[in-house]
XYZ file of C-alpha atoms in Angstrom:
658
model
C -29.085 -6.560 32.888
C -28.004 -2.954 32.371
C -29.934 -1.285 29.554
C -27.813 0.303 26.854
C -28.995 3.781 25.920
C -27.245 3.786 22.533
C -27.552 0.148 21.456
C -28.803 0.944 17.952
C -25.971 3.433 17.291
C -23.428 0.967 18.736
C -24.682 -1.820 16.470
C -24.631 0.345 13.345
C -21.139 1.641 14.151
C -19.721 -1.865 14.624
C -21.473 -3.056 11.450
C -19.845 -0.183 9.551
C -16.384 -1.039 10.926
C -16.687 -4.693 9.918
C -18.138 -3.798 6.519
C -14.987 -1.728 5.879
C -12.831 -4.681 6.993
C -14.713 -7.020 4.662
C -14.067 -4.636 1.749
C -10.365 -4.567 2.582
C -10.014 -8.352 2.877
C -11.783 -9.048 -0.447
C -8.316 -9.250 -2.040
C -7.002 -11.710 0.578
C -9.861 -14.065 1.508
C -11.825 -16.496 -0.744
C -14.980 -15.027 -2.258
C -17.396 -17.591 -0.670
C -16.069 -16.768 2.803
C -16.176 -13.013 2.075
C -19.838 -13.483 1.089
C -20.536 -15.076 4.493
C -18.895 -12.151 6.320
C -20.797 -9.615 4.197
C -24.038 -11.510 4.873
C -23.440 -11.380 8.632
C -22.812 -7.610 8.443
C -26.019 -7.110 6.481
C -28.000 -9.364 8.824
C -26.802 -7.389 11.865
C -27.741 -4.107 10.172
C -31.244 -5.331 9.249
C -31.874 -6.665 12.767
C -30.839 -3.311 14.225
C -32.811 -1.114 11.817
C -36.062 -3.123 12.097
C -35.740 -3.999 15.800
C -35.920 -7.731 15.054
C -35.173 -10.181 17.847
C -31.626 -11.538 17.593
C -31.217 -15.267 16.797
C -31.047 -17.628 19.751
C -27.848 -19.389 20.767
C -28.741 -22.718 19.097
C -29.324 -21.173 15.676
C -26.230 -18.947 15.947
C -24.025 -21.894 16.953
C -25.273 -24.053 14.072
C -24.603 -21.245 11.602
C -21.193 -20.596 13.167
C -20.242 -24.283 12.778
C -21.248 -24.184 9.101
C -19.308 -20.969 8.510
C -16.269 -22.453 10.282
C -16.378 -25.490 8.006
C -16.607 -23.254 4.931
C -13.656 -21.210 6.205
C -11.428 -24.279 6.611
C -12.546 -25.698 3.258
C -11.917 -22.496 1.251
C -8.795 -21.243 3.072
C -7.141 -24.489 4.155
C -4.728 -24.965 7.027
C -1.440 -24.016 5.358
C -1.598 -20.220 5.657
C -1.945 -19.731 9.413
C -2.071 -15.931 9.261
C -4.991 -15.785 6.817
C -6.713 -18.475 8.885
C -6.190 -16.464 12.087
C -7.598 -13.273 10.543
C -10.587 -15.101 9.056
C -11.406 -16.733 12.397
C -11.105 -13.387 14.194
C -13.523 -11.673 11.805
C -15.974 -14.572 11.877
C -16.049 -14.844 15.673
C -16.487 -11.076 16.102
C -19.435 -10.897 13.701
C -21.202 -13.879 15.276
C -20.612 -12.345 18.703
C -22.182 -9.116 17.440
C -25.140 -11.122 16.141
C -25.801 -12.404 19.677
C -24.754 -9.364 21.772
C -27.419 -8.342 24.293
C -25.671 -6.554 27.139
C -22.788 -4.245 27.899
C -20.357 -7.059 28.694
C -20.942 -8.624 25.255
C -20.245 -5.335 23.514
C -17.105 -4.767 25.562
C -15.745 -8.099 24.304
C -16.642 -7.188 20.713
C -14.966 -3.761 20.819
C -11.830 -5.373 22.251
C -11.804 -7.956 19.441
C -12.366 -5.137 16.950
C -9.047 -3.532 17.907
C -7.300 -6.802 17.014
C -9.285 -7.068 13.762
C -8.278 -3.538 12.757
C -4.640 -4.173 13.658
C -4.582 -7.299 11.466
C -4.974 -5.028 8.418
C -1.337 -3.960 8.890
C -0.221 -7.542 8.227
C -1.237 -6.989 4.602
C -0.846 -3.276 3.921
C 0.941 -0.385 5.632
C 0.372 2.400 3.118
C -0.566 5.903 4.212
C -4.097 5.405 2.825
C -4.539 2.219 4.868
C -3.221 3.997 7.965
C -5.645 6.918 7.506
C -8.672 4.612 7.090
C -7.712 2.338 9.997
C -7.054 5.377 12.227
C -10.560 6.647 11.476
C -12.000 3.220 12.351
C -9.912 3.153 15.566
C -11.493 6.470 16.604
C -14.946 5.097 15.782
C -14.290 1.980 17.874
C -13.062 4.121 20.785
C -16.260 6.149 20.409
C -18.320 2.958 20.696
C -16.445 2.097 23.906
C -17.321 5.558 25.200
C -21.012 5.053 24.370
C -21.030 1.870 26.450
C -20.189 3.919 29.530
C -22.209 7.088 28.910
C -25.468 8.480 27.596
C -23.787 10.859 25.142
C -24.485 10.681 21.428
C -21.945 9.375 18.895
C -20.848 12.868 17.867
C -19.767 13.829 21.391
C -18.096 10.467 21.983
C -16.207 10.684 18.667
C -15.072 14.216 19.530
C -13.672 13.025 22.856
C -11.928 10.048 21.223
C -10.362 12.246 18.537
C -9.179 14.682 21.206
C -7.440 11.882 23.139
C -5.840 10.576 19.928
C -4.467 14.000 19.038
C -3.119 14.422 22.563
C -1.343 11.049 22.358
C 0.065 11.619 18.860
C 3.026 13.888 19.827
C 4.122 11.403 22.501
C 3.827 8.532 20.018
C 6.015 10.392 17.496
C 8.558 11.159 20.220
C 8.735 7.509 21.293
C 9.083 6.398 17.660
C 12.103 8.670 17.268
C 13.815 8.141 20.608
C 12.736 4.825 22.128
C 15.394 2.216 21.252
C 14.099 -0.279 18.709
C 14.130 -3.863 19.957
C 13.168 -7.099 18.197
C 9.648 -8.346 18.875
C 9.194 -10.770 21.764
C 6.905 -12.819 19.518
C 5.379 -12.381 16.104
C 3.052 -14.098 13.694
C 4.472 -15.544 10.492
C 3.778 -13.213 7.600
C 0.817 -13.800 5.312
C 1.641 -15.398 1.978
C 1.681 -12.240 -0.099
C 2.892 -12.765 -3.652
C 2.800 -9.227 -4.919
C 5.831 -9.494 -7.166
C 4.282 -12.260 -9.244
C 7.728 -13.630 -10.152
C 8.514 -17.312 -9.859
C 11.557 -19.572 -10.086
C 9.826 -21.053 -13.137
C 9.435 -18.740 -16.124
C 6.846 -19.906 -18.606
C 7.132 -17.439 -21.503
C 3.512 -17.978 -22.357
C 2.255 -17.046 -18.876
C 4.484 -14.083 -17.950
C 2.323 -11.718 -20.034
C -0.391 -12.109 -17.377
C 1.723 -10.006 -15.024
C 0.968 -6.922 -17.131
C -2.621 -6.993 -15.808
C -1.662 -5.741 -12.350
C -0.558 -2.287 -11.177
C 0.603 -3.522 -7.732
C 3.626 -1.611 -6.461
C 6.766 -3.805 -6.335
C 9.516 -1.390 -5.282
C 10.867 2.144 -5.531
C 14.502 3.057 -6.192
C 16.001 6.423 -5.230
C 19.374 7.320 -6.756
C 21.994 9.255 -4.803
C 22.998 11.035 -8.025
C 21.249 11.407 -11.379
C 20.425 7.847 -12.499
C 22.513 6.106 -15.166
C 21.323 5.959 -18.741
C 18.389 3.703 -19.580
C 17.473 0.891 -19.888
C 17.185 -0.299 -16.294
C 17.246 -4.086 -16.047
C 16.283 -4.960 -12.467
C 17.582 -8.492 -11.919
C 15.732 -10.746 -9.448
C 16.035 -14.415 -10.528
C 18.274 -16.370 -12.914
C 16.955 -19.466 -14.716
C 19.388 -21.913 -16.312
C 17.408 -25.100 -17.011
C 14.906 -25.597 -19.850
C 12.305 -28.380 -19.486
C 10.768 -28.016 -22.934
C 8.225 -25.362 -21.976
C 9.625 -23.268 -19.131
C 12.965 -22.094 -17.759
C 13.772 -23.148 -14.176
C 16.355 -22.372 -11.505
C 18.500 -25.510 -11.174
C 20.132 -26.885 -8.026
C 23.423 -25.492 -9.360
C 22.065 -21.948 -9.274
C 20.497 -22.481 -5.870
C 23.965 -23.445 -4.611
C 25.449 -20.337 -6.268
C 22.737 -18.259 -4.563
C 24.227 -19.244 -1.204
C 27.722 -17.995 -2.066
C 28.645 -14.442 -1.135
C 29.953 -12.019 -3.761
C 31.910 -9.663 -1.509
C 35.239 -11.163 -2.541
C 34.402 -10.704 -6.237
C 34.222 -6.898 -6.018
C 37.709 -5.533 -6.707
C 39.379 -2.229 -7.497
C 38.913 -3.019 -11.187
C 35.145 -3.270 -10.782
C 33.397 -0.352 -12.496
C 30.664 1.241 -10.392
C 27.456 2.054 -12.278
C 25.251 3.542 -9.571
C 24.558 3.895 -5.855
C 20.908 3.928 -4.856
C 18.372 2.954 -2.214
C 15.449 0.576 -2.764
C 12.194 0.271 -0.805
C 10.729 -3.160 -1.621
C 7.127 -4.041 -0.827
C 6.385 -7.070 1.414
C 6.511 -10.464 -0.309
C 7.053 -14.031 0.827
C 9.896 -14.593 -1.645
C 13.386 -13.706 -0.505
C 14.678 -12.244 -3.767
C 15.251 -8.528 -4.119
C 16.133 -6.199 -6.998
C 19.313 -4.632 -8.322
C 20.903 -3.470 -11.574
C 23.548 -5.654 -13.292
C 25.955 -7.034 -10.676
C 24.776 -5.759 -7.268
C 25.959 -5.800 -3.692
C 24.556 -4.322 -0.484
C 25.846 -3.527 2.992
C 22.386 -3.347 4.547
C 21.849 -5.512 7.616
C 18.934 -7.601 6.334
C 20.258 -8.147 2.793
C 22.823 -10.566 1.378
C 24.428 -10.545 -2.082
C 25.402 -13.792 -3.820
C 28.011 -14.784 -6.381
C 25.570 -14.166 -9.241
C 25.229 -10.501 -8.294
C 21.686 -11.024 -7.016
C 20.265 -9.688 -3.746
C 18.318 -11.710 -1.185
C 16.578 -11.060 2.140
C 18.282 -12.730 5.075
C 14.918 -13.297 6.750
C 11.260 -12.725 5.998
C 9.843 -9.285 6.877
C 6.140 -8.483 7.011
C 6.778 -4.845 6.129
C 8.484 -2.959 3.347
C 12.269 -3.358 3.313
C 14.650 -0.486 2.590
C 18.213 -1.316 1.562
C 21.178 0.374 -0.100
C 22.698 -0.991 -3.317
C 25.921 -0.529 -5.233
C 25.780 -1.857 -8.809
C 28.807 -2.719 -10.952
C 29.426 -3.781 -14.515
C 29.742 -7.501 -15.161
C 33.338 -8.710 -14.944
C 35.048 -10.331 -17.940
C 36.359 -13.288 -15.928
C 36.241 -16.460 -17.973
C 33.864 -19.324 -17.216
C 35.303 -22.604 -16.012
C 34.491 -25.784 -17.913
C 31.717 -26.820 -15.533
C 29.967 -23.418 -15.787
C 30.278 -23.400 -19.590
C 28.718 -26.850 -19.781
C 25.990 -25.786 -17.341
C 25.000 -22.734 -19.367
C 25.005 -24.580 -22.724
C 23.171 -27.707 -21.534
C 19.798 -28.636 -23.075
C 18.127 -31.847 -21.916
C 15.387 -31.621 -24.583
C 15.682 -30.522 -28.204
C 12.108 -30.944 -29.380
C 11.894 -27.779 -31.500
C 13.383 -29.182 -34.705
C 13.090 -26.043 -36.838
C 14.622 -23.867 -34.095
C 17.560 -26.279 -33.798
C 18.153 -26.148 -37.563
C 17.922 -22.372 -37.585
C 20.452 -22.001 -34.736
C 23.000 -24.297 -36.448
C 22.537 -22.589 -39.838
C 23.016 -19.164 -38.254
C 26.175 -20.407 -36.542
C 27.637 -21.536 -39.891
C 27.015 -18.082 -41.396
C 29.075 -16.156 -38.796
C 32.665 -16.225 -37.652
C 32.408 -15.490 -33.907
C 30.010 -15.210 -30.983
C 29.538 -11.436 -31.287
C 28.558 -11.845 -34.949
C 26.058 -14.550 -33.943
C 24.612 -12.162 -31.340
C 24.177 -9.408 -33.980
C 22.739 -11.785 -36.552
C 20.059 -13.064 -34.154
C 18.995 -9.499 -33.338
C 18.831 -8.739 -37.058
C 16.627 -11.810 -37.612
C 13.943 -10.461 -35.261
C 13.969 -7.164 -37.170
C 13.969 -8.616 -40.688
C 11.173 -11.089 -39.992
C 8.860 -8.339 -38.683
C 8.295 -9.724 -35.197
C 5.884 -7.731 -33.005
C 5.647 -7.081 -29.263
C 2.211 -7.690 -27.692
C 0.645 -7.980 -24.247
C -1.921 -10.493 -25.515
C 0.106 -13.233 -27.260
C -1.567 -16.043 -29.159
C -1.887 -19.173 -26.953
C 0.333 -22.058 -28.065
C 0.542 -25.666 -26.916
C 2.491 -28.813 -27.692
C 6.183 -29.673 -27.487
C 7.316 -27.251 -30.221
C 6.083 -23.901 -28.957
C 9.393 -22.234 -29.839
C 8.970 -23.341 -33.462
C 5.428 -21.967 -33.492
C 6.569 -18.610 -32.110
C 9.659 -18.160 -34.313
C 8.261 -19.304 -37.657
C 4.462 -18.993 -37.469
C 3.043 -16.454 -34.992
C 5.996 -14.027 -34.734
C 4.245 -12.016 -32.024
C 4.798 -12.286 -28.298
C 5.641 -10.792 -24.922
C 9.159 -10.510 -23.476
C 9.132 -14.098 -22.170
C 8.660 -15.510 -25.669
C 11.715 -13.674 -27.003
C 13.860 -14.511 -23.975
C 12.998 -18.205 -24.027
C 13.569 -18.565 -27.764
C 16.836 -16.578 -27.769
C 18.364 -18.462 -24.817
C 17.494 -21.771 -26.484
C 19.067 -20.660 -29.792
C 22.272 -19.514 -28.075
C 22.608 -22.842 -26.281
C 22.044 -24.880 -29.436
C 24.877 -22.833 -30.993
C 27.104 -23.675 -27.999
C 27.112 -20.143 -26.558
C 26.482 -19.935 -22.769
C 23.150 -18.277 -22.008
C 20.653 -17.970 -19.177
C 17.220 -16.403 -18.762
C 16.800 -13.609 -16.214
C 13.466 -12.475 -14.811
C 12.870 -9.209 -13.004
C 11.640 -5.797 -14.087
C 12.436 -3.361 -16.841
C 12.492 0.412 -16.403
C 10.113 2.224 -14.080
C 8.241 5.514 -13.901
C 10.793 8.229 -13.135
C 9.962 11.166 -10.853
C 12.531 13.937 -11.295
C 11.350 15.762 -8.146
C 12.803 13.113 -5.840
C 15.080 11.195 -8.269
C 12.958 8.071 -7.790
C 11.865 5.232 -10.062
C 8.555 3.513 -9.264
C 8.359 -0.073 -10.522
C 5.043 -1.884 -10.658
C 3.901 -5.384 -11.455
C 3.213 -4.573 -15.095
C 6.921 -3.746 -15.551
C 7.809 -7.438 -15.107
C 10.262 -8.532 -17.779
C 12.393 -11.458 -18.917
C 15.592 -11.265 -20.957
C 18.737 -13.238 -21.739
C 22.274 -12.925 -20.418
C 24.726 -14.438 -22.913
C 28.436 -14.979 -22.274
C 30.655 -13.643 -25.064
C 34.396 -14.177 -25.301
C 36.469 -11.150 -24.168
C 33.251 -9.362 -23.162
C 31.705 -11.459 -20.384
C 28.022 -11.605 -19.560
C 26.026 -9.376 -21.914
C 22.308 -8.605 -21.999
C 20.462 -9.849 -25.075
C 16.914 -8.498 -25.319
C 14.986 -8.703 -28.576
C 12.651 -6.071 -27.122
C 15.394 -3.562 -27.942
C 14.738 -4.011 -31.683
C 11.128 -5.221 -31.718
C 9.720 -2.543 -29.381
C 12.571 -0.096 -28.610
C 10.253 2.380 -26.854
C 9.668 -0.244 -24.138
C 13.282 0.197 -22.954
C 12.671 3.794 -21.869
C 10.592 4.287 -18.733
C 7.658 2.151 -17.686
C 5.270 -0.005 -19.695
C 2.555 2.477 -18.673
C 4.431 5.186 -20.635
C 4.725 3.187 -23.857
C 2.654 5.067 -26.448
C 2.633 2.252 -29.013
C 1.106 -0.173 -26.502
C -1.004 2.408 -24.659
C -4.454 1.194 -25.765
C -3.586 -2.482 -25.374
C -1.996 -1.820 -21.967
C -4.950 0.180 -20.590
C -7.489 -2.387 -21.833
C -5.418 -5.218 -20.373
C -4.906 -3.554 -16.970
C -7.104 -4.112 -13.936
C -9.215 -1.097 -12.912
C -7.271 1.566 -11.010
C -5.818 5.065 -11.233
C -3.175 3.906 -13.725
C -5.874 2.658 -16.102
C -7.422 6.169 -15.988
C -4.136 8.045 -16.386
C -5.134 9.281 -19.865
C -7.068 11.974 -17.990
C -4.620 14.705 -16.957
C -6.329 15.487 -13.628
C -6.432 11.824 -12.568
C -2.825 11.275 -13.627
C -1.749 14.348 -11.599
C -3.631 13.005 -8.567
C -2.023 9.577 -9.028
C 1.490 11.041 -9.114
C 0.834 13.225 -6.053
C -0.500 10.243 -4.092
C 2.535 8.176 -5.121
C 4.856 10.964 -3.953
C 3.058 11.092 -0.599
C 3.152 7.309 -0.252
C 6.865 7.298 -1.074
C 7.577 9.808 1.711
C 5.519 7.671 4.087
C 7.413 4.502 3.118
C 10.790 6.197 3.355
C 10.444 8.230 6.569
C 7.887 6.289 8.617
C 7.858 2.633 7.548
C 11.556 2.805 6.688
C 12.612 4.309 10.024
C 14.563 1.252 11.173
C 17.281 0.774 13.779
C 19.998 1.949 11.397
C 18.200 5.222 10.605
C 17.356 5.756 14.248
C 21.025 5.374 15.244
C 22.047 7.939 12.621
C 19.322 10.327 13.804
C 20.263 10.020 17.483
C 23.966 10.367 16.717
C 23.291 13.595 14.810
C 21.603 15.034 17.945
C 23.606 13.625 20.849
C 26.879 12.591 19.225
C 28.872 10.005 21.163
C 26.829 10.627 24.325
C 23.691 9.005 22.935
C 24.186 5.796 24.950
C 23.189 7.563 28.195
C 21.527 10.763 26.953
C 18.757 9.021 25.008
C 17.337 6.977 27.958
C 17.519 10.082 30.156
C 15.627 12.248 27.635
C 13.000 9.512 27.112
C 12.393 9.099 30.861
C 12.199 12.859 31.519
C 9.854 13.480 28.568
C 7.591 10.547 29.428
C 7.425 11.666 33.070
C 6.602 15.256 32.126
C 3.956 14.113 29.654
C 2.135 11.992 32.211
C 2.448 14.736 34.847
C 0.968 17.340 32.468
C -1.856 14.954 31.528
C -2.571 14.281 35.217
C -2.764 18.014 35.939
C -4.999 18.471 32.886
C -7.418 15.809 34.106
C -7.566 17.191 37.647
C -7.548 20.918 36.842
C -10.806 22.489 38.064
C -12.964 23.346 35.093
C -15.846 25.771 35.061
C -19.055 24.056 34.073
C -20.343 25.543 30.829
C -23.657 27.350 31.147
C -26.226 25.936 28.783
C -28.179 28.823 27.296
C -31.774 28.436 26.069
C -32.049 28.385 22.244
C -33.892 31.731 22.115
C -31.099 33.399 24.135
C -28.501 31.980 21.704
C -30.552 33.470 18.851
C -30.674 36.853 20.624
C -26.892 36.790 21.206
C -26.426 36.202 17.490
C -28.485 39.333 16.690
C -26.656 41.302 19.385
C -23.263 40.295 17.895
C -24.536 41.448 14.497
C -25.333 44.834 16.019
C -21.833 45.166 17.501
C -20.202 44.259 14.167
C -22.272 46.960 12.445
C -21.355 49.554 15.140
C -24.903 49.920 16.500
C -24.009 51.166 19.974
C -26.342 51.384 22.949
C -26.212 51.585 26.735
C -25.457 48.367 28.603
C -28.346 49.065 30.980
C -30.985 48.427 28.293
C -33.018 45.236 28.450
C -32.969 42.811 25.452
C -36.324 44.210 24.235
C -35.027 47.769 24.484
C -31.823 46.748 22.688
C -33.873 45.347 19.817
C -36.022 48.520 19.662
C -32.835 50.612 19.553
C -31.415 48.496 16.715
C -34.689 48.849 14.795
C -34.431 52.658 15.007
C -30.775 52.606 13.919
C -31.437 50.248 11.008
C -34.788 51.090 9.349
C -34.232 48.529 6.584
C -34.266 45.759 9.188
C -36.743 47.312 11.623
C -39.668 45.076 10.648
C -37.657 41.889 11.167
C -36.086 43.185 14.412
C -39.488 44.056 15.901
C -40.889 40.695 14.840
C -37.887 38.958 16.435
C -38.454 41.015 19.599
C -42.059 39.729 19.897
C -40.812 36.170 19.349
C -38.162 36.654 22.047
C -40.630 38.129 24.557
C -43.185 35.351 23.999
C -40.600 32.633 24.478
C -38.556 34.250 27.262
C -41.164 36.115 29.336
C -44.578 34.673 28.403
C -43.299 31.097 28.892
C -44.539 30.023 25.482
C -42.642 26.939 24.237
C -39.877 27.574 21.712
C -41.224 25.047 19.245
C -39.593 23.816 16.075
C -41.712 26.252 14.040
C -40.633 29.205 16.195
C -36.993 28.090 16.020
C -37.226 28.028 12.221
C -38.922 31.420 12.233
C -36.111 32.870 14.394
C -33.446 31.533 11.995
C -35.243 33.054 8.998
C -35.527 36.429 10.730
C -31.839 36.433 11.663
C -30.900 35.716 8.030
C -33.049 38.659 6.856
C -31.554 40.938 9.512
C -27.986 40.047 8.550
C -28.678 40.510 4.835
C -30.143 43.995 5.289
C -28.087 47.088 4.449
């Protein structure tokens, strides 16, 4: 068995890599299983630091079987990607626990590359890329230590050098190598970052304000339209007594295209581009009635946008948004949007019918309901009072009178339907944090919102949002910018930079990091086939079909030829100078900088004597350094640690003299 010269360093380096991976996967793996992985990392580190004998195969296999059972029990078998990642991490750490020779460590470092790459299944931000790149270099350094007797510093320097040499070629291939679909790919992990659901329970939606997860960014081609920005994602048309659902009717409508409904009479509101974060749901985001000509996006008859297929990375798409048309509803649609299977909220029913008797038309009913929320002093809160039973709407409207957006949307849609006015609940996001430098809105999880779309005669679908009168400041910008709810919002929010944005320096740092991450998402992650075609066409014009492969082949050939010459170019072996000679050269350089000239024929001792005469203020130290030099260089006395320290102190005194 070949003895490893750097086994302790190798073990600590691999433990550090897997500790970083465990920290990253805390958000994606069950806590009991994370505890097992953390325990294995700690156990490996303790064994290495105290030179304890590693566990035998029987004990390791028994523990591995127990950990495997816990993994299956806590994760289950439904999410194959999470299961694959968990098994990869578990097997690598147990292999590290038993590694005893070079072959074992070679297997572990190879598995580590796969473990590090699995991070990109869950996050592709610039911060993640920077951390994973650092860990890649460290893992390459470990591979180098397996084959050499160098220390970690030298191995890491060599690995970093190779990475920097490969980076220009990688960028070139990203820009010019034709993008092709993957030969095979894993299904995406079940990320649910948007937090939206086809079922909107008004008494649960407030929980979404706890998270500052990024949902999407929208960049406008021109100055954005006037606020508020209602980002539609899902429509709900069926009330089950507690929550609003998406019925089979709407699911059928979701499959119908809307291209034929955009006409010359349609009024364009805005053109913009959206970068949506990865999520397992297929719905996307757009203002009012939206359509898109992007390859991976479809627009349905409801003016909603959907992914054509799942993508495990952020999706960039272009949107054109139009005003709602005033086309009349057919009888079936009117019945669908006024239907209520349950009317358990007796007081709400009475109120809706009484309000209907007091007005003459639908628009007057709309205005009167808004006025009711103002006159009765309703309040907007992120921490609504829990309610239960089959009359929660009655409790909200006539007792509590405080709630989040879902409470107002659910109650208003119900009231409109009781009055025979078509209405539906819409869930999505409201507003966003606007950055004037790049004309971009950043929308996060806490901007989740629910409102009502009501159909009025001669007007068409119209937004009804009691938030407009109960908390009007909420309609401008992001929830994080709402001064009235600032304390409640910050206390309610999970820990992060947004929760600390009251501090000017931290808020500036947060905005700068978001700007950097936006550029990364737009120009690197968003560099798809469509953008590549536009880029290549701008360089080669119509000749790109044959010029691009030619340029790629020539550049790749030249790169490998240059690298081959670099590897085989004769290099002069560096002369390793004794430490005392290095110290003397440092003093000699000081003399040259201070214009202390002398003949080249003088010996080092004579040079030091000459410097002492030229600089009386440093003569004592120079003479003392001369004796130290002579004893170490000519008298063969060892240059011990004490003498090395003495030489450093003398050099500092010499340099500080005037």
